XYZ file of C-alpha atoms in Angstrom:
751
model
C 12.338 36.428 -39.218
C 9.573 38.314 -36.644
C 6.418 35.577 -38.509
C 9.578 32.549 -37.147
C 9.779 34.256 -33.579
C 5.961 34.370 -33.377
C 5.415 31.423 -33.687
C 7.874 30.729 -31.038
C 6.821 32.867 -28.288
C 2.720 31.380 -28.968
C 4.743 27.436 -28.606
C 5.848 28.326 -26.047
C 3.081 30.417 -24.434
C 1.215 26.819 -24.913
C 3.898 24.130 -23.749
C 3.830 26.615 -20.510
C 0.182 26.341 -20.335
C 0.291 22.688 -20.671
C 2.797 22.519 -18.186
C 0.411 24.261 -15.222
C -2.300 22.025 -16.480
C 0.231 19.327 -15.209
C 0.942 20.995 -12.521
C -3.082 21.398 -11.459
C -3.390 17.260 -12.041
C -0.767 16.943 -9.614
C -2.411 18.847 -6.922
C -5.718 17.458 -8.081
C -3.674 14.058 -6.810
C -2.057 15.400 -3.452
C -5.169 17.198 -2.403
C -8.270 14.548 -3.033
C -5.673 11.765 -1.577
C -6.525 12.461 1.912
C -10.240 12.078 1.581
C -9.776 9.035 -0.319
C -8.169 6.946 2.077
C -4.877 7.786 0.659
C -5.444 5.817 -2.496
C -5.528 2.261 -0.489
C -5.451 -0.280 -3.412
C -7.531 -2.912 -0.913
C -9.287 -4.542 -3.176
C -9.491 -8.147 -2.848
C -12.196 -11.149 -2.158
C -11.967 -12.326 1.283
C -14.355 -10.043 2.844
C -16.891 -7.007 1.364
C -14.612 -4.518 3.313
C -12.462 -4.765 1.302
C -15.505 -3.710 -1.373
C -15.584 -0.128 -0.185
C -11.319 0.402 -1.299
C -12.313 0.121 -4.704
C -13.790 3.191 -5.508
C -11.412 4.903 -3.755
C -8.500 3.553 -5.631
C -10.318 4.228 -8.899
C -10.018 8.183 -8.110
C -6.675 7.765 -7.983
C -6.329 5.742 -11.207
C -8.133 8.673 -13.003
C -7.007 10.856 -12.105
C -3.332 9.153 -12.976
C -4.395 8.424 -16.771
C -5.712 11.477 -17.192
C -1.754 12.505 -17.112
C -0.818 9.740 -18.998
C -3.562 11.369 -21.647
C -1.857 14.249 -21.285
C 1.388 13.526 -22.008
C 0.292 11.694 -24.805
C -1.016 15.243 -26.951
C 2.492 16.698 -25.413
C 3.873 13.949 -27.949
C 2.368 15.184 -30.471
C 4.829 18.467 -30.112
C 7.575 16.771 -29.550
C 10.696 16.949 -32.879
C 13.836 15.489 -31.102
C 14.143 11.984 -29.859
C 16.096 11.990 -26.393
C 17.818 9.512 -23.475
C 14.824 10.468 -21.829
C 12.605 9.501 -24.272
C 13.729 6.331 -24.595
C 13.784 4.984 -21.292
C 10.326 6.065 -20.955
C 9.103 4.088 -23.712
C 11.352 1.104 -21.535
C 9.283 2.041 -18.778
C 5.918 0.973 -20.808
C 7.124 -2.111 -20.370
C 6.028 -2.195 -16.344
C 2.628 -1.944 -17.353
C 3.091 -4.848 -20.337
C 4.017 -7.087 -17.913
C 1.039 -6.462 -15.787
C -0.914 -6.849 -19.046
C 0.847 -9.772 -20.358
C 0.097 -11.374 -16.288
C -3.293 -10.567 -16.513
C -3.976 -12.976 -19.366
C -3.584 -15.983 -16.888
C -4.352 -14.776 -13.724
C -5.634 -16.138 -11.095
C -7.582 -13.380 -10.705
C -9.155 -11.783 -13.165
C -11.154 -9.118 -10.803
C -7.904 -7.913 -9.768
C -5.243 -8.422 -12.006
C -7.742 -6.181 -13.887
C -7.419 -3.608 -11.414
C -4.012 -4.233 -11.109
C -3.607 -3.214 -14.925
C -4.849 -0.185 -14.407
C -3.363 0.732 -11.378
C 0.158 0.729 -13.174
C -0.832 2.468 -16.359
C -2.179 4.916 -14.279
C 1.597 4.863 -12.935
C 3.157 5.239 -15.613
C 1.286 8.209 -16.211
C 2.812 9.928 -12.743
C 6.310 8.803 -14.319
C 5.510 10.568 -17.800
C 3.858 13.317 -15.776
C 7.631 13.807 -14.385
C 9.502 13.754 -17.063
C 7.318 16.563 -18.029
C 7.906 17.999 -15.613
C 11.126 17.649 -14.947
C 12.695 20.398 -16.826
C 10.737 23.804 -15.388
C 12.479 24.341 -11.692
C 10.135 26.820 -11.080
C 6.931 24.471 -11.160
C 9.204 21.924 -9.373
C 9.193 24.323 -6.417
C 5.805 25.350 -6.497
C 4.839 21.753 -6.318
C 6.980 19.941 -3.662
C 5.598 23.440 -1.973
C 2.621 22.784 -2.317
C 2.778 18.618 -1.244
C 4.451 20.392 1.755
C 1.775 22.304 2.848
C -0.547 19.607 2.130
C 1.681 16.954 3.644
C 1.142 19.819 6.793
C -2.275 19.591 6.772
C -2.364 15.171 7.164
C -0.247 15.578 10.105
C -1.786 18.680 11.795
C -4.835 15.876 11.330
C -2.743 13.206 12.863
C -3.003 14.903 16.162
C -6.720 16.199 16.079
C -7.032 11.913 16.337
C -4.161 11.768 19.671
C -5.627 14.522 20.976
C -9.338 12.455 20.623
C -10.942 15.891 18.315
C -11.824 13.541 15.356
C -12.490 9.788 15.397
C -11.641 7.178 12.657
C -11.110 3.697 13.033
C -6.767 2.327 12.693
C -6.580 6.215 12.754
C -4.763 5.705 15.663
C -3.203 2.066 17.113
C -1.829 -0.001 20.002
C 1.098 -2.475 19.730
C 3.310 -1.630 22.760
C 2.189 1.657 23.542
C -0.175 3.914 21.569
C 0.579 4.224 17.543
C -0.505 7.552 14.972
C -1.722 5.762 11.910
C -3.695 8.848 10.941
C -5.423 8.909 7.367
C -3.500 6.309 6.484
C -4.729 4.072 9.193
C -1.857 2.389 8.911
C 1.564 3.239 11.237
C 4.048 1.629 8.691
C 2.569 3.565 5.610
C 2.110 6.684 7.570
C 5.976 6.731 9.018
C 7.051 6.153 5.911
C 4.809 9.344 4.527
C 6.306 11.267 6.827
C 10.498 10.176 6.258
C 9.214 12.135 3.006
C 7.880 15.364 4.369
C 10.880 15.233 6.310
C 13.235 14.899 3.493
C 11.246 17.887 2.015
C 11.553 19.844 4.443
C 15.473 19.667 5.456
C 16.230 20.172 1.938
C 14.731 22.960 1.394
C 16.108 24.342 4.939
C 19.649 24.502 3.117
C 18.097 25.808 -0.104
C 16.156 28.098 0.478
C 17.528 32.185 0.667
C 13.845 33.629 1.763
C 14.534 33.949 6.139
C 9.805 33.451 6.074
C 9.577 30.285 4.343
C 12.765 29.122 6.439
C 10.939 29.713 9.465
C 7.198 28.478 8.421
C 8.906 25.526 7.345
C 10.698 25.493 11.101
C 7.067 26.033 12.243
C 6.198 22.859 11.206
C 9.769 20.313 11.548
C 8.887 19.025 14.582
C 5.025 17.898 14.495
C 6.554 16.427 11.483
C 9.136 14.531 13.570
C 6.983 14.387 16.514
C 4.440 12.099 13.991
C 6.755 10.376 13.023
C 7.834 8.892 16.059
C 4.590 8.516 17.553
C 3.904 5.850 14.840
C 6.501 3.763 16.818
C 7.315 1.718 13.017
C 10.532 0.022 13.330
C 10.147 -0.723 9.633
C 10.461 3.365 9.169
C 12.782 3.404 12.367
C 16.029 1.559 10.432
C 14.935 3.464 7.220
C 15.420 7.140 7.994
C 19.760 6.225 8.835
C 20.396 4.328 5.837
C 17.683 7.675 3.919
C 20.300 9.678 5.792
C 23.212 8.209 5.551
C 22.804 8.904 1.700
C 21.462 11.210 2.238
C 25.112 12.760 3.869
C 26.954 11.075 0.835
C 25.130 12.846 -2.119
C 25.109 15.947 -0.235
C 28.167 18.533 0.205
C 29.484 19.564 3.059
C 27.602 22.918 4.078
C 24.585 21.065 3.281
C 25.120 18.145 6.008
C 26.164 20.623 8.392
C 22.992 22.280 8.026
C 21.498 19.347 7.800
C 22.682 18.575 11.735
C 21.926 21.729 12.920
C 17.954 21.281 11.635
C 17.931 17.521 12.558
C 19.100 17.534 16.493
C 16.923 20.463 17.780
C 13.799 19.349 15.959
C 13.799 15.055 17.022
C 15.675 16.958 20.206
C 12.282 18.722 21.138
C 10.271 15.945 19.662
C 11.663 13.137 22.133
C 10.820 15.615 25.206
C 7.373 16.152 23.860
C 6.563 12.344 22.923
C 5.939 10.991 26.322
C 3.306 13.769 26.974
C 1.540 13.079 23.652
C 1.720 9.563 23.661
C 0.364 9.240 27.109
C -2.947 11.397 25.522
C -2.892 9.003 23.406
C -3.693 6.003 25.149
C -6.072 7.535 27.257
C -8.141 8.455 23.808
C -7.457 4.963 22.341
C -8.120 3.035 25.665
C -11.645 4.667 25.649
C -12.395 5.357 21.886
C -11.850 1.100 21.292
C -13.838 0.672 24.826
C -16.516 2.507 22.793
C -16.728 0.394 19.208
C -16.353 -2.945 21.107
C -19.972 -1.922 23.287
C -21.216 -0.901 19.646
C -21.682 2.989 21.256
C -20.904 5.921 19.537
C -17.787 7.168 19.971
C -16.832 10.764 21.902
C -14.502 13.150 20.353
C -12.863 16.259 22.861
C -13.886 19.202 21.704
C -12.156 20.959 19.915
C -11.572 24.116 22.437
C -12.031 22.441 25.793
C -9.445 22.473 27.981
C -8.298 19.342 27.606
C -7.623 19.921 24.470
C -5.789 23.948 24.329
C -3.534 22.063 26.499
C -2.238 19.375 23.846
C -2.674 22.052 21.534
C -0.533 24.767 23.072
C 2.222 21.731 23.551
C 2.379 21.516 20.094
C 2.896 24.741 19.485
C 5.548 26.265 22.021
C 7.676 23.476 20.420
C 6.776 24.264 16.928
C 7.728 28.272 17.814
C 10.268 27.139 19.396
C 11.722 24.826 16.390
C 11.393 28.299 14.663
C 12.980 30.755 16.929
C 16.239 28.506 16.912
C 16.084 28.574 13.041
C 15.597 32.357 13.033
C 18.667 33.021 15.815
C 21.029 30.985 13.841
C 20.786 31.989 10.383
C 20.140 35.870 12.020
C 23.324 35.252 13.598
C 25.671 32.298 12.728
C 25.351 31.631 9.423
C 28.031 33.886 7.714
C 30.352 32.802 10.719
C 29.702 28.641 9.151
C 29.847 29.959 5.498
C 33.343 31.321 5.896
C 34.424 27.937 8.274
C 33.054 26.015 5.750
C 35.515 27.539 2.690
C 38.227 26.812 4.681
C 37.521 23.068 5.890
C 36.317 22.418 1.949
C 39.251 22.713 0.541
C 40.489 19.562 3.180
C 40.279 16.160 1.544
C 37.439 13.700 1.452
C 35.502 16.584 4.232
C 31.989 15.951 2.452
C 32.790 12.042 4.402
C 33.625 13.367 7.208
C 30.053 13.732 8.757
C 28.630 10.118 6.874
C 31.801 8.452 9.016
C 31.080 9.650 12.289
C 27.330 9.191 12.201
C 28.592 5.385 11.072
C 30.536 5.126 13.734
C 27.951 6.675 15.879
C 25.203 4.214 14.844
C 28.083 1.146 15.760
C 28.871 2.214 19.221
C 24.686 3.177 19.612
C 24.178 -0.785 18.540
C 27.304 -1.925 20.484
C 25.632 0.032 23.741
C 22.357 -0.867 22.970
C 22.424 -4.625 24.873
C 23.561 -2.384 28.069
C 20.439 0.067 28.322
C 22.458 2.371 28.945
C 20.354 4.385 25.585
C 17.427 3.116 25.913
C 17.326 4.761 29.494
C 17.716 8.163 27.229
C 14.027 7.547 25.155
C 10.583 7.590 26.398
C 9.892 4.197 27.319
C 7.700 2.892 24.400
C 10.424 4.058 21.665
C 12.949 2.122 23.322
C 10.526 -1.328 23.798
C 9.644 -0.366 20.211
C 13.253 -0.223 19.361
C 13.985 -3.381 21.540
C 12.587 -5.607 18.936
C 14.282 -4.784 16.381
C 15.440 -8.040 15.947
C 15.113 -11.762 13.996
C 13.108 -13.161 16.703
C 10.158 -10.252 16.826
C 7.708 -12.079 16.378
C 6.054 -9.417 13.386
C 10.159 -10.828 10.998
C 9.097 -14.661 11.174
C 5.790 -13.809 10.001
C 7.121 -11.527 7.063
C 9.968 -14.121 6.748
C 7.061 -17.190 6.770
C 4.998 -14.783 3.988
C 7.860 -14.357 1.841
C 8.535 -18.063 2.014
C 5.340 -18.784 1.188
C 4.835 -16.412 -1.709
C 7.727 -18.243 -3.018
C 5.788 -21.089 -3.116
C 2.866 -19.170 -5.523
C 5.839 -17.992 -7.503
C 7.345 -21.529 -8.254
C 3.755 -22.485 -9.572
C 4.015 -19.150 -11.746
C 7.423 -18.613 -12.661
C 8.003 -16.868 -15.350
C 4.695 -14.304 -16.030
C 3.221 -14.207 -11.972
C -0.219 -15.321 -11.299
C -1.634 -11.802 -12.126
C -2.502 -8.540 -10.021
C -3.429 -9.953 -6.390
C -2.546 -13.020 -6.829
C -1.004 -12.948 -2.886
C -4.693 -11.724 -1.364
C -6.774 -14.989 -3.702
C -3.759 -17.835 -2.959
C -2.103 -16.946 0.245
C -4.883 -19.343 2.541
C -3.816 -22.150 0.003
C 0.390 -21.709 0.173
C 0.190 -20.553 4.151
C 1.956 -21.975 6.575
C -0.466 -21.202 9.707
C -3.108 -20.079 9.998
C -2.450 -15.926 9.449
C -4.518 -13.539 8.208
C -2.432 -10.635 5.817
C -3.416 -9.770 2.646
C -0.497 -7.674 1.812
C 2.551 -10.148 1.386
C 4.552 -7.067 2.848
C 7.259 -6.472 0.656
C 7.181 -4.838 -3.133
C 9.904 -6.537 -4.926
C 7.921 -10.481 -3.885
C 4.750 -8.672 -4.392
C 6.501 -8.187 -7.873
C 7.592 -11.581 -8.586
C 5.054 -13.401 -8.006
C 2.676 -11.448 -9.952
C 4.243 -10.647 -12.441
C 7.239 -13.909 -12.776
C 10.434 -13.110 -13.328
C 9.994 -11.407 -16.605
C 7.606 -8.520 -14.689
C 10.627 -8.807 -11.697
C 13.687 -7.657 -13.995
C 11.470 -4.261 -15.937
C 9.770 -3.682 -12.771
C 12.583 -4.107 -10.175
C 14.705 -3.365 -12.698
C 13.915 0.129 -13.735
C 13.684 1.262 -10.839
C 17.372 0.406 -9.703
C 18.237 1.529 -12.716
C 16.840 5.471 -12.657
C 18.013 5.665 -9.311
C 21.695 4.418 -9.359
C 22.480 6.556 -12.694
C 21.096 9.504 -11.210
C 23.332 8.860 -7.896
C 26.078 7.774 -10.405
C 25.721 11.443 -12.087
C 24.858 13.157 -8.605
C 28.253 11.498 -7.260
C 30.489 12.920 -10.090
C 28.716 16.484 -10.315
C 27.158 17.295 -7.274
C 26.721 21.219 -8.187
C 24.603 19.898 -10.849
C 22.058 17.522 -9.595
C 22.604 18.706 -5.783
C 18.649 20.516 -6.620
C 17.274 17.780 -8.021
C 18.283 15.250 -4.574
C 15.394 15.271 -2.839
C 13.570 13.519 -6.276
C 15.342 11.214 -5.692
C 15.843 10.697 -2.279
C 11.998 10.883 -1.639
C 11.837 7.615 -4.763
C 14.259 6.048 -2.736
C 12.974 5.903 0.787
C 9.549 4.599 -0.489
C 11.258 1.813 -1.960
C 13.982 0.997 0.757
C 11.034 0.337 3.110
C 8.780 -1.306 0.609
C 11.695 -3.843 0.412
C 9.896 -4.420 4.143
C 6.758 -3.630 3.692
C 2.974 -2.989 1.791
C 3.754 0.635 1.323
C 3.394 1.075 -2.622
C 0.122 -0.144 -1.815
C -0.724 2.869 -1.641
C -1.621 4.249 -4.829
C -0.978 7.666 -3.404
C 3.331 5.970 -2.151
C 3.850 4.899 -5.097
C 2.510 7.406 -7.826
C 5.034 9.458 -5.347
C 7.853 7.316 -6.419
C 7.413 6.837 -10.127
C 6.259 10.946 -10.084
C 9.957 11.313 -8.370
C 11.118 8.372 -11.050
C 9.918 10.397 -14.447
C 11.452 13.806 -13.111
C 15.414 12.438 -13.032
C 14.708 10.272 -15.518
C 12.864 13.983 -17.094
C 16.975 14.630 -16.860
C 18.683 12.792 -19.603
C 18.358 14.884 -22.342
C 21.036 14.287 -24.537
C 19.609 13.893 -28.440
C 19.580 10.835 -30.309
C 20.760 11.165 -33.483
C 19.028 6.981 -35.117
C 20.265 7.482 -38.819
C 17.578 4.738 -39.721
C 14.377 7.624 -38.409
C 16.027 10.463 -39.489
C 13.421 12.696 -40.369
C 10.539 10.842 -39.061
C 10.540 12.248 -35.951
C 8.174 13.792 -35.507
C 6.000 11.117 -37.194
C 7.241 8.253 -35.169
C 5.778 10.840 -32.035
C 2.771 11.567 -33.117
C 1.982 8.050 -33.528
C 3.151 7.078 -30.164
C 0.707 9.543 -29.209
C -1.720 8.801 -30.926
C -1.346 5.162 -29.173
C -1.143 6.388 -25.890
C -4.525 8.330 -26.955
C -6.039 5.203 -27.870
C -4.653 3.284 -24.656
C -5.549 5.881 -22.386
C -9.233 6.924 -23.817
C -9.807 2.614 -23.378
C -8.294 3.194 -19.252
C -10.879 5.654 -19.118
C -14.012 3.874 -19.979
C -12.542 0.542 -17.413
C -12.248 2.464 -14.934
C -15.429 4.192 -15.266
C -17.111 0.870 -16.294
C -15.744 0.154 -12.067
C -16.925 2.992 -10.581
C -20.360 2.887 -11.497
C -20.612 -0.667 -11.483
C -19.539 0.557 -7.414
C -21.943 3.474 -8.039
C -24.803 0.414 -7.937
C -23.246 -1.905 -5.549
C -23.564 0.681 -3.529
C -27.087 1.764 -4.158
C -27.953 -2.037 -3.339
C -26.944 -1.074 -0.020
C -28.953 1.563 0.636
C -32.067 -0.360 -0.460
C -31.085 -3.380 1.559
C -31.773 -1.189 4.529
C -35.194 0.108 3.380
C -36.429 -3.320 2.792
C -37.115 -3.003 -1.533
C -39.193 -5.189 -3.722
C -37.145 -7.284 -5.058
C -37.022 -6.450 -9.068
C -36.359 -2.529 -7.571
C -32.666 -4.139 -6.271
C -31.946 -7.051 -8.661
C -32.306 -3.915 -11.546
C -30.008 -2.142 -9.651
C -27.357 -5.037 -9.341
C -28.363 -6.272 -12.538
C -27.641 -2.107 -14.148
C -23.921 -2.323 -12.508
C -22.898 -5.809 -14.035
C -24.096 -4.590 -17.532
C -20.964 -2.647 -17.020
C -18.621 -4.969 -14.823
C -20.241 -8.444 -16.054
C -17.899 -10.841 -13.366
C -17.583 -8.492 -10.251
C -17.509 -10.805 -7.215
C -18.951 -8.728 -5.038
C -22.267 -7.869 -7.631
C -22.725 -11.380 -8.892
C -22.507 -12.527 -4.905
C -24.762 -10.485 -3.930
C -26.800 -11.407 -7.013
C -27.317 -14.638 -5.287
C -27.600 -13.657 -2.008
C -30.832 -12.409 -2.829
C -32.481 -14.472 -5.090
C -31.365 -17.550 -3.118
C -33.558 -15.165 0.014
C -36.360 -14.727 -2.032
C -36.578 -18.610 -2.600
C -36.453 -19.143 0.645
C -39.633 -17.141 0.737
C -41.313 -18.251 -1.769
C -40.532 -21.144 -2.735
C -40.275 -19.589 -6.121
C -38.449 -22.339 -8.774
C -36.911 -19.280 -11.121
C -35.464 -17.841 -7.993
C -33.237 -20.999 -7.952
C -32.255 -20.854 -10.825
C -31.268 -17.940 -10.889
C -29.239 -18.043 -7.236
C -27.737 -21.274 -9.051
C -26.587 -19.298 -12.334
C -25.030 -15.735 -10.430
C -23.589 -18.963 -8.555
C -22.190 -20.523 -11.227
C -20.745 -17.168 -13.157
C -19.552 -16.033 -10.349
C -17.807 -19.751 -9.974
C -16.510 -19.831 -13.061
C -15.158 -15.797 -13.196
C -13.742 -15.608 -9.737
C -13.741 -19.320 -8.287
C -10.937 -17.872 -5.366
C -13.916 -16.084 -4.003
C -13.470 -16.578 -0.510
C -17.208 -16.516 0.352
C -17.626 -18.768 -2.597
C -17.451 -22.237 -0.914
C -19.860 -21.996 2.052
C -22.334 -20.714 -0.227
C -22.131 -23.115 -3.179
C -21.786 -25.560 0.363
C -24.941 -24.137 1.589
C -27.085 -24.643 -1.741
C -25.562 -27.821 -2.402
C -26.631 -29.139 1.481
C -30.321 -27.440 0.598
C -30.276 -28.664 -3.317
C -28.007 -31.279 -3.707
C -26.602 -34.584 -2.556
C -24.588 -35.047 0.695
C -21.726 -36.570 -2.480
C -21.788 -33.034 -4.038
C -21.963 -31.412 -0.901
C -18.226 -33.673 0.762
C -17.048 -32.687 -2.277
C -17.052 -29.002 -2.130
C -16.027 -28.807 1.371
C -12.794 -31.444 0.257
C -11.920 -29.138 -2.462
C -12.832 -25.306 0.554
C -9.983 -27.323 2.137
C -7.497 -28.347 0.111
C -8.199 -23.913 -1.232
C -8.470 -23.669 2.727
C -5.976 -25.817 4.598
C -6.373 -24.389 7.846
C -9.563 -23.613 8.239
C -11.077 -24.961 11.018
C -14.729 -24.493 10.084
C -14.486 -26.616 6.736
C -13.049 -29.482 8.802
C -16.041 -29.768 11.061
C -18.513 -29.004 8.511
C -16.941 -32.582 6.596
C -16.599 -34.279 9.605
C -20.394 -34.404 10.039
C -21.197 -35.043 6.889
C -19.081 -37.557 6.829
C -20.528 -39.015 10.229
C -24.362 -37.767 7.979
C -22.867 -41.245 5.490
C -21.454 -43.484 8.067
C -24.608 -43.470 10.241
C -27.137 -44.076 6.902
C -24.850 -46.966 5.851
C -24.584 -48.484 9.186
C -28.412 -48.171 9.487
C -28.748 -49.976 6.346
C -25.972 -52.703 6.842
C -23.503 -52.052 4.324
C -20.352 -52.139 6.607
C -18.428 -52.339 3.490
C -19.863 -47.987 3.038
C -19.644 -47.614 6.211
C -16.045 -48.763 7.486
C -14.432 -46.855 4.113
C -16.407 -43.401 5.525
C -14.575 -44.186 8.677
C -11.492 -44.523 7.087
C -11.822 -41.240 5.366
C -13.087 -39.158 9.247
C -10.141 -40.897 10.681
C -7.459 -39.852 8.211
C -9.912 -36.308 8.086
C -9.034 -36.428 11.862
C -5.429 -37.227 11.803
C -4.919 -35.110 8.908
C -6.020 -31.670 11.673
C -3.990 -33.976 14.261
C -1.439 -33.137 11.727
C -0.829 -29.460 10.446
C -2.068 -28.933 14.537
C 1.084 -30.464 15.447
C 2.864 -27.843 13.149
C 2.046 -25.744 14.665
C 3.013 -26.244 17.958
C 6.552 -26.416 16.178
C 6.601 -22.779 15.621
C 8.770 -20.539 16.837
C 6.054 -18.772 20.250
C 7.146 -15.628 18.944
C 4.665 -15.731 16.157
C 1.150 -14.903 17.108
C -1.461 -17.591 15.522
C -4.639 -15.157 15.488
C -6.444 -18.167 14.142
C -7.605 -21.876 16.390
C -6.905 -25.250 14.618
C -7.297 -28.005 16.841
C -9.667 -31.311 16.919
C -12.960 -29.773 17.937
C -14.861 -31.662 20.954
C -17.949 -32.616 17.993
C -14.937 -33.760 15.827
C -13.678 -36.596 19.802
C -17.603 -36.722 19.763
C -17.787 -38.128 16.447
C -14.632 -40.150 16.885
C -15.295 -41.803 19.527
C -19.220 -42.630 18.261
C -17.231 -44.514 15.522
C -15.017 -46.074 17.552
C -17.066 -47.433 19.749
C -19.233 -49.162 16.993
C -16.539 -51.711 16.112
C -17.086 -53.637 13.017
């Protein structure tokens, strides 16, 4: 008896230690993200600037795969099969659907990164399930999340005040917009929504008054940061999530949420214009420095200007904390007494949500009268006034969605693989925009994984959220403490319907961590006769398979990180004028680990061509062409490939070859005007050659093709003229003076 008790005790201690290890992994994730641009998955094929995101993403993926491995090892100790285990196995279909799409992917490079991302995300789902039944560790995790999030928010104010500079931490669109460490205001805004949800939740459930005051101190900076993002998508998301929050909350919690929400946002609105003006001044100065190539000067932290701004922030924060203290000191008991009387009344918990809906409807009706806009800061009211279907950003997004559906029609069942939008959007675009993100998570899933993956990924997310919501509405008391995980994941997911926030590994990992915590509540035991007595064998087998997958994935991440290191080393060498052998050895070492890495192949080809141009050694020319061929075979949609192949053909090939390359380039990038100019020149050279040779048949053939190209450019330019005027076109597409000169010349030559 005592031996069994001792064994159970040791097992319990071992289990608790492994849970703390999982908690450590969560904190490693939360702490490292701010130093890695919040893990933005921005790797692509268009620009060397996109390369910077690859290594940063790998750090995040590595943490997710480590979580995947640790939880897999825990499976060896599982002796019962519960409903949550089956849901988790269904969740495994998410990374598997991405793996399936990668087999025929448009870009093997981007699809491989996408595979790593989705297995890492799955690791966070497992992490959430493993932590779900430890209320103590979940509370520690959430307080840690709020603490780190508060530091991120305070860091954001350093960009507003001018104490720090980071490119795109401040942006300008109808006023200065705060992007913070995300360097993208919309994604920063949805992160701040999750912070607000967490703070409001713990203010309602926390018993310790000191902790409540601490939460009150950071509430206004978070709310103010949210307003300073000027994110229309987040502004739309907030009331939706607020209504859901109220519907799943008790009457007491609803009243408390209102008591905390109203003063925090009123105080934020009072000082918003002040911080917006400071931000405007800082943005103008830094933007001028960046454009002129000068070093950006920051404002000393303890300067008068800086201390005044921080003083205002401290004052409003302290006022909010005092209000919370006074409420709990003098009014909380009275409110509890009143609530007990109101609770007995039918549908009392619907009073506040119903009132909110009425207020929203009235506000919308009054909006055109400008009665409400006069009460708001001008920058905020201007952004709110633009929330219409005729706003340029809405029209541009709708156009991108239509273009994305064109891609999906070509890859309907299993999709075009991870990164298909980044690789192909220029081929399918309706006008010459630049956007490496499709701005909608569901549409991104659809084009990357097809109908199969869309049903699996979106279906899984909706199943977990709706099943929790049903359980919560049936029994509020049991699930209210877990509602924060439902709300955080819902907020990010709802916002992702119209933006690319879930392309930040930080945000998508948080979604699946929360989903895992919700799934972990489904602890009903499942008894299947056919596997009775084989539970341990099954769980150990699954654990073993998962461990093998995890090790393989970590090895792939290591290869990426090693190749990245070698590429960055080549960057440093290039700045110090190295010898050719030293430089190519470094890059070749990286290619041993990632043989088809497009940026390494492109750089190797460029270096050998440069060496040939300097020394006229034919072996260098051969190597340059070999690496271009490898790049063409592995990543034919690499953006710089067409121009590289063109100049190689121009130097070492024929005019016909250069034309063929340019025609293919136009097919892939139909709004890239420079390709039309080049092909005009090449065909004009042929026309001139045949004209001098008196070869009228071939001369007229070239003339017809030049005129056909001219008509094509005119038609595309006319197509752009028919677009809604609200849509911003950031690349010119029109007949150039050089094209007109060529047309006039060949027409003037007669027949």
